[in-house]
Amino acid sequence: MDTDALEESEGATGSTTNSLGGTRHADALAVHAVERGPRRLWLVRVPKPPEVTALAALEQELAAYTQQVKLLNESASVKKVARDDARKDTQAAREAYRLCRDAYNACMEVVTPLREAARGSAGAGPRRLRESYPELEVWSVAELDERLAGMEYRLQHESVPLAEEKRLVAGLKRLAGQRARAEEEARALREERAAQKEVLDGFWEAERAVDAEVEAILAERRRLKELQDEAYARVSEVRRAHRERKDAYYSSRRHSTGVRALLREPGGVEKARAMCGEQVDRQLAVLRDNDDYRAEYLTLIEQQRGRPSTWEEGEEAGNGARRGHSRQPSLPLTEEETKERAQGTIAAVLEQARSRAPRAEPAHPEPERAAPEPESAFELPAAVAARARCETAAAEADRAAEAERQRACVPGCGRWAWRLGLQGLVRWWIGAAARFYRENEMAMVLALIGLIVAAVAYMSLTAA
């Protein structure tokens, strides 16, 4: 199981217990600083979720379906406009057909009763009908043909008076004209009705064709809409799963940050240990019960094992921590240990400043020292005289070298004076910081910061 560990400091005894239960002794740091060994608090590492490569393909598929649905909507709009125009034409043809049908029906309203009366037996009904239409000489086409045939037979085979013959000829002409007119009117009405019916049927066919195209487009749109909904559901599911993984990952990061904050608080070790135990139990339960999550977890851990995980990944590590390097926080030091470390640091900085500070040369050469007395009463006078001459020559050589050095340093004496003044200022600041620390121990952090800044400034100026 891949886990991350947080250090838990112990007391000032200098001994610690590691995660395996062993005991080790810590060595003292320089300048009175004591290192306290860690006891580890374990957390189950939650791997960072990988980038979802399939999401881009799913989004592209969803965009393609959306574009196709948009094009089909535009096509359906165009076809609906054509269907509306066809319906207008059909309505006009339907109106013309209705007029022809009404005219034909009007004629049939006159002919139908006559036809029915002619088929019926003689009685009150036919008599009233004949009385209503006294101008009609015949009541059917067959009767008209029979009447015409009889009149022609009389003219051809019988001898009739001239007046009767003229009357028969006039009757034949009249009846023949009525027959032709009736046939022409009936044929015209039938032809017009048939023509209007044909036109209406043509518009009906056109309207049905447009309706079929619109229905086909709408059916295709419904199919693409279903595919679009399925693609959107897949995209939403992938986004939701990735969002849950990211939430779990960053929740683990926040949990570890909270544990660190508790470790920095007095008495927060037990709370931190309880939080770590809850996180381990919860994560192990998920790994035990969810096979898919366990397989994915092991795969991600194996992939990410090559790079160490930082608890501050994606955040500012702080305290000069570099990305890619994990650091294990320890418990805060006690006041006595902090005081010891501060005193040691101050002493080390002061010692380093003293060792690097140049000594100020005297403005005037020291007076010539007298030759020392012989160290022993048993020295020979010649040896004493030679020793005195050597010391005198050495003193003269030192004075000559000092004079030469002062002559060489005359152009830069202002710069040396400025450096000496800066050194005095730095020494005064160090002394003031030390006095301030002794008077107010709680402000040790400010004193340390001031010392570090002063030391850095001094070293940079000295190097220049």
PDB file of N, CA and C in Angstrom, residues 237-283:
ATOM      1  N   GLU A 237     -21.240  11.849 -17.820  1.00  0.00           N
ATOM      2  CA  GLU A 237     -20.762  10.795 -16.921  1.00  0.00           C
ATOM      3  C   GLU A 237     -19.250  10.857 -16.765  1.00  0.00           C
ATOM      4  N   VAL A 238     -18.538  11.065 -17.887  1.00  0.00           N
ATOM      5  CA  VAL A 238     -17.078  11.164 -17.808  1.00  0.00           C
ATOM      6  C   VAL A 238     -16.673  12.394 -17.006  1.00  0.00           C
ATOM      7  N   ARG A 239     -17.343  13.520 -17.253  1.00  0.00           N
ATOM      8  CA  ARG A 239     -17.032  14.726 -16.489  1.00  0.00           C
ATOM      9  C   ARG A 239     -17.326  14.528 -15.006  1.00  0.00           C
ATOM     10  N   ARG A 240     -18.439  13.895 -14.706  1.00  0.00           N
ATOM     11  CA  ARG A 240     -18.796  13.690 -13.302  1.00  0.00           C
ATOM     12  C   ARG A 240     -17.776  12.786 -12.613  1.00  0.00           C
ATOM     13  N   ALA A 241     -17.392  11.685 -13.291  1.00  0.00           N
ATOM     14  CA  ALA A 241     -16.411  10.781 -12.696  1.00  0.00           C
ATOM     15  C   ALA A 241     -15.067  11.473 -12.494  1.00  0.00           C
ATOM     16  N   HIS A 242     -14.634  12.254 -13.493  1.00  0.00           N
ATOM     17  CA  HIS A 242     -13.364  12.972 -13.357  1.00  0.00           C
ATOM     18  C   HIS A 242     -13.450  14.031 -12.260  1.00  0.00           C
ATOM     19  N   ARG A 243     -14.601  14.704 -12.167  1.00  0.00           N
ATOM     20  CA  ARG A 243     -14.767  15.700 -11.108  1.00  0.00           C
ATOM     21  C   ARG A 243     -14.744  15.043  -9.727  1.00  0.00           C
ATOM     22  N   GLU A 244     -15.350  13.870  -9.599  1.00  0.00           N
ATOM     23  CA  GLU A 244     -15.318  13.166  -8.316  1.00  0.00           C
ATOM     24  C   GLU A 244     -13.889  12.753  -7.960  1.00  0.00           C
ATOM     25  N   ARG A 245     -13.123  12.283  -8.961  1.00  0.00           N
ATOM     26  CA  ARG A 245     -11.732  11.915  -8.684  1.00  0.00           C
ATOM     27  C   ARG A 245     -10.923  13.135  -8.255  1.00  0.00           C
ATOM     28  N   LYS A 246     -11.118  14.250  -8.950  1.00  0.00           N
ATOM     29  CA  LYS A 246     -10.388  15.462  -8.571  1.00  0.00           C
ATOM     30  C   LYS A 246     -10.805  15.946  -7.188  1.00  0.00           C
ATOM     31  N   ASP A 247     -12.108  15.877  -6.889  1.00  0.00           N
ATOM     32  CA  ASP A 247     -12.566  16.286  -5.560  1.00  0.00           C
ATOM     33  C   ASP A 247     -11.944  15.409  -4.481  1.00  0.00           C
ATOM     34  N   ALA A 248     -11.887  14.088  -4.741  1.00  0.00           N
ATOM     35  CA  ALA A 248     -11.272  13.190  -3.768  1.00  0.00           C
ATOM     36  C   ALA A 248      -9.782  13.495  -3.600  1.00  0.00           C
ATOM     37  N   TYR A 249      -9.120  13.801  -4.710  1.00  0.00           N
ATOM     38  CA  TYR A 249      -7.687  14.101  -4.647  1.00  0.00           C
ATOM     39  C   TYR A 249      -7.432  15.377  -3.848  1.00  0.00           C
ATOM     40  N   TYR A 250      -8.129  16.456  -4.188  1.00  0.00           N
ATOM     41  CA  TYR A 250      -7.904  17.719  -3.484  1.00  0.00           C
ATOM     42  C   TYR A 250      -8.444  17.672  -2.059  1.00  0.00           C
ATOM     43  N   SER A 251      -9.462  16.861  -1.817  1.00  0.00           N
ATOM     44  CA  SER A 251      -9.911  16.668  -0.439  1.00  0.00           C
ATOM     45  C   SER A 251      -8.821  16.001   0.388  1.00  0.00           C
ATOM     46  N   SER A 252      -8.117  15.043  -0.214  1.00  0.00           N
ATOM     47  CA  SER A 252      -6.984  14.427   0.481  1.00  0.00           C
ATOM     48  C   SER A 252      -5.884  15.439   0.739  1.00  0.00           C
ATOM     49  N   ARG A 253      -5.635  16.330  -0.232  1.00  0.00           N
ATOM     50  CA  ARG A 253      -4.621  17.379  -0.009  1.00  0.00           C
ATOM     51  C   ARG A 253      -5.029  18.297   1.148  1.00  0.00           C
ATOM     52  N   ARG A 254      -6.297  18.702   1.149  1.00  0.00           N
ATOM     53  CA  ARG A 254      -6.760  19.575   2.237  1.00  0.00           C
ATOM     54  C   ARG A 254      -6.708  18.848   3.575  1.00  0.00           C
ATOM     55  N   HIS A 255      -6.992  17.548   3.551  1.00  0.00           N
ATOM     56  CA  HIS A 255      -6.929  16.778   4.794  1.00  0.00           C
ATOM     57  C   HIS A 255      -5.502  16.757   5.333  1.00  0.00           C
ATOM     58  N   SER A 256      -4.524  16.523   4.459  1.00  0.00           N
ATOM     59  CA  SER A 256      -3.134  16.517   4.908  1.00  0.00           C
ATOM     60  C   SER A 256      -2.705  17.892   5.405  1.00  0.00           C
ATOM     61  N   THR A 257      -3.191  18.952   4.753  1.00  0.00           N
ATOM     62  CA  THR A 257      -2.880  20.305   5.228  1.00  0.00           C
ATOM     63  C   THR A 257      -3.463  20.540   6.610  1.00  0.00           C
ATOM     64  N   GLY A 258      -4.688  20.060   6.836  1.00  0.00           N
ATOM     65  CA  GLY A 258      -5.278  20.190   8.166  1.00  0.00           C
ATOM     66  C   GLY A 258      -4.504  19.421   9.217  1.00  0.00           C
ATOM     67  N   VAL A 259      -4.003  18.229   8.853  1.00  0.00           N
ATOM     68  CA  VAL A 259      -3.184  17.466   9.799  1.00  0.00           C
ATOM     69  C   VAL A 259      -1.916  18.226  10.132  1.00  0.00           C
ATOM     70  N   ARG A 260      -1.277  18.828   9.148  1.00  0.00           N
ATOM     71  CA  ARG A 260      -0.074  19.627   9.398  1.00  0.00           C
ATOM     72  C   ARG A 260      -0.367  20.799  10.331  1.00  0.00           C
ATOM     73  N   ALA A 261      -1.512  21.450  10.075  1.00  0.00           N
ATOM     74  CA  ALA A 261      -1.861  22.576  10.943  1.00  0.00           C
ATOM     75  C   ALA A 261      -2.047  22.115  12.385  1.00  0.00           C
ATOM     76  N   LEU A 262      -2.643  20.946  12.575  1.00  0.00           N
ATOM     77  CA  LEU A 262      -2.805  20.427  13.936  1.00  0.00           C
ATOM     78  C   LEU A 262      -1.459  20.097  14.569  1.00  0.00           C
ATOM     79  N   LEU A 263      -0.515  19.589  13.775  1.00  0.00           N
ATOM     80  CA  LEU A 263       0.804  19.277  14.319  1.00  0.00           C
ATOM     81  C   LEU A 263       1.546  20.526  14.775  1.00  0.00           C
ATOM     82  N   ARG A 264       1.232  21.660  14.209  1.00  0.00           N
ATOM     83  CA  ARG A 264       1.880  22.908  14.624  1.00  0.00           C
ATOM     84  C   ARG A 264       1.229  23.520  15.857  1.00  0.00           C
ATOM     85  N   GLU A 265       0.064  23.043  16.232  1.00  0.00           N
ATOM     86  CA  GLU A 265      -0.638  23.574  17.392  1.00  0.00           C
ATOM     87  C   GLU A 265      -0.269  22.775  18.633  1.00  0.00           C
ATOM     88  N   PRO A 266      -0.239  23.429  19.774  1.00  0.00           N
ATOM     89  CA  PRO A 266       0.027  22.689  21.017  1.00  0.00           C
ATOM     90  C   PRO A 266      -1.118  21.721  21.304  1.00  0.00           C
ATOM     91  N   GLY A 267      -0.758  20.493  21.611  1.00  0.00           N
ATOM     92  CA  GLY A 267      -1.766  19.497  21.938  1.00  0.00           C
ATOM     93  C   GLY A 267      -2.560  18.987  20.763  1.00  0.00           C
ATOM     94  N   GLY A 268      -2.106  19.230  19.546  1.00  0.00           N
ATOM     95  CA  GLY A 268      -2.858  18.790  18.377  1.00  0.00           C
ATOM     96  C   GLY A 268      -2.421  17.457  17.826  1.00  0.00           C
ATOM     97  N   VAL A 269      -1.492  16.787  18.514  1.00  0.00           N
ATOM     98  CA  VAL A 269      -0.974  15.525  17.991  1.00  0.00           C
ATOM     99  C   VAL A 269      -2.048  14.449  18.004  1.00  0.00           C
ATOM    100  N   GLU A 270      -2.795  14.370  19.098  1.00  0.00           N
ATOM    101  CA  GLU A 270      -3.827  13.334  19.189  1.00  0.00           C
ATOM    102  C   GLU A 270      -4.919  13.552  18.148  1.00  0.00           C
ATOM    103  N   LYS A 271      -5.326  14.804  17.960  1.00  0.00           N
ATOM    104  CA  LYS A 271      -6.327  15.087  16.925  1.00  0.00           C
ATOM    105  C   LYS A 271      -5.796  14.706  15.546  1.00  0.00           C
ATOM    106  N   ALA A 272      -4.528  15.032  15.293  1.00  0.00           N
ATOM    107  CA  ALA A 272      -3.940  14.676  14.000  1.00  0.00           C
ATOM    108  C   ALA A 272      -3.887  13.168  13.827  1.00  0.00           C
ATOM    109  N   ARG A 273      -3.530  12.446  14.894  1.00  0.00           N
ATOM    110  CA  ARG A 273      -3.489  10.987  14.810  1.00  0.00           C
ATOM    111  C   ARG A 273      -4.878  10.415  14.541  1.00  0.00           C
ATOM    112  N   ALA A 274      -5.904  10.998  15.188  1.00  0.00           N
ATOM    113  CA  ALA A 274      -7.271  10.521  14.952  1.00  0.00           C
ATOM    114  C   ALA A 274      -7.713  10.787  13.513  1.00  0.00           C
ATOM    115  N   MET A 275      -7.381  11.986  12.992  1.00  0.00           N
ATOM    116  CA  MET A 275      -7.734  12.296  11.608  1.00  0.00           C
ATOM    117  C   MET A 275      -7.034  11.351  10.636  1.00  0.00           C
ATOM    118  N   CYS A 276      -5.769  11.042  10.904  1.00  0.00           N
ATOM    119  CA  CYS A 276      -5.050  10.114  10.028  1.00  0.00           C
ATOM    120  C   CYS A 276      -5.669   8.723  10.083  1.00  0.00           C
ATOM    121  N   GLY A 277      -6.049   8.280  11.289  1.00  0.00           N
ATOM    122  CA  GLY A 277      -6.679   6.965  11.400  1.00  0.00           C
ATOM    123  C   GLY A 277      -7.994   6.886  10.654  1.00  0.00           C
ATOM    124  N   GLU A 278      -8.809   7.943  10.756  1.00  0.00           N
ATOM    125  CA  GLU A 278     -10.075   7.956  10.020  1.00  0.00           C
ATOM    126  C   GLU A 278      -9.840   7.916   8.515  1.00  0.00           C
ATOM    127  N   GLN A 279      -8.859   8.676   8.050  1.00  0.00           N
ATOM    128  CA  GLN A 279      -8.590   8.692   6.606  1.00  0.00           C
ATOM    129  C   GLN A 279      -8.101   7.338   6.119  1.00  0.00           C
ATOM    130  N   VAL A 280      -7.253   6.691   6.882  1.00  0.00           N
ATOM    131  CA  VAL A 280      -6.741   5.377   6.484  1.00  0.00           C
ATOM    132  C   VAL A 280      -7.866   4.349   6.459  1.00  0.00           C
ATOM    133  N   ASP A 281      -8.710   4.349   7.508  1.00  0.00           N
ATOM    134  CA  ASP A 281      -9.819   3.386   7.543  1.00  0.00           C
ATOM    135  C   ASP A 281     -10.786   3.608   6.385  1.00  0.00           C
ATOM    136  N   ARG A 282     -11.114   4.861   6.127  1.00  0.00           N
ATOM    137  CA  ARG A 282     -12.055   5.161   5.049  1.00  0.00           C
ATOM    138  C   ARG A 282     -11.487   4.766   3.691  1.00  0.00           C
ATOM    139  N   GLN A 283     -10.225   5.093   3.452  1.00  0.00           N
ATOM    140  CA  GLN A 283      -9.629   4.781   2.157  1.00  0.00           C
ATOM    141  C   GLN A 283      -9.448   3.276   1.976  1.00  0.00           C
TER     142      GLN A 283
END
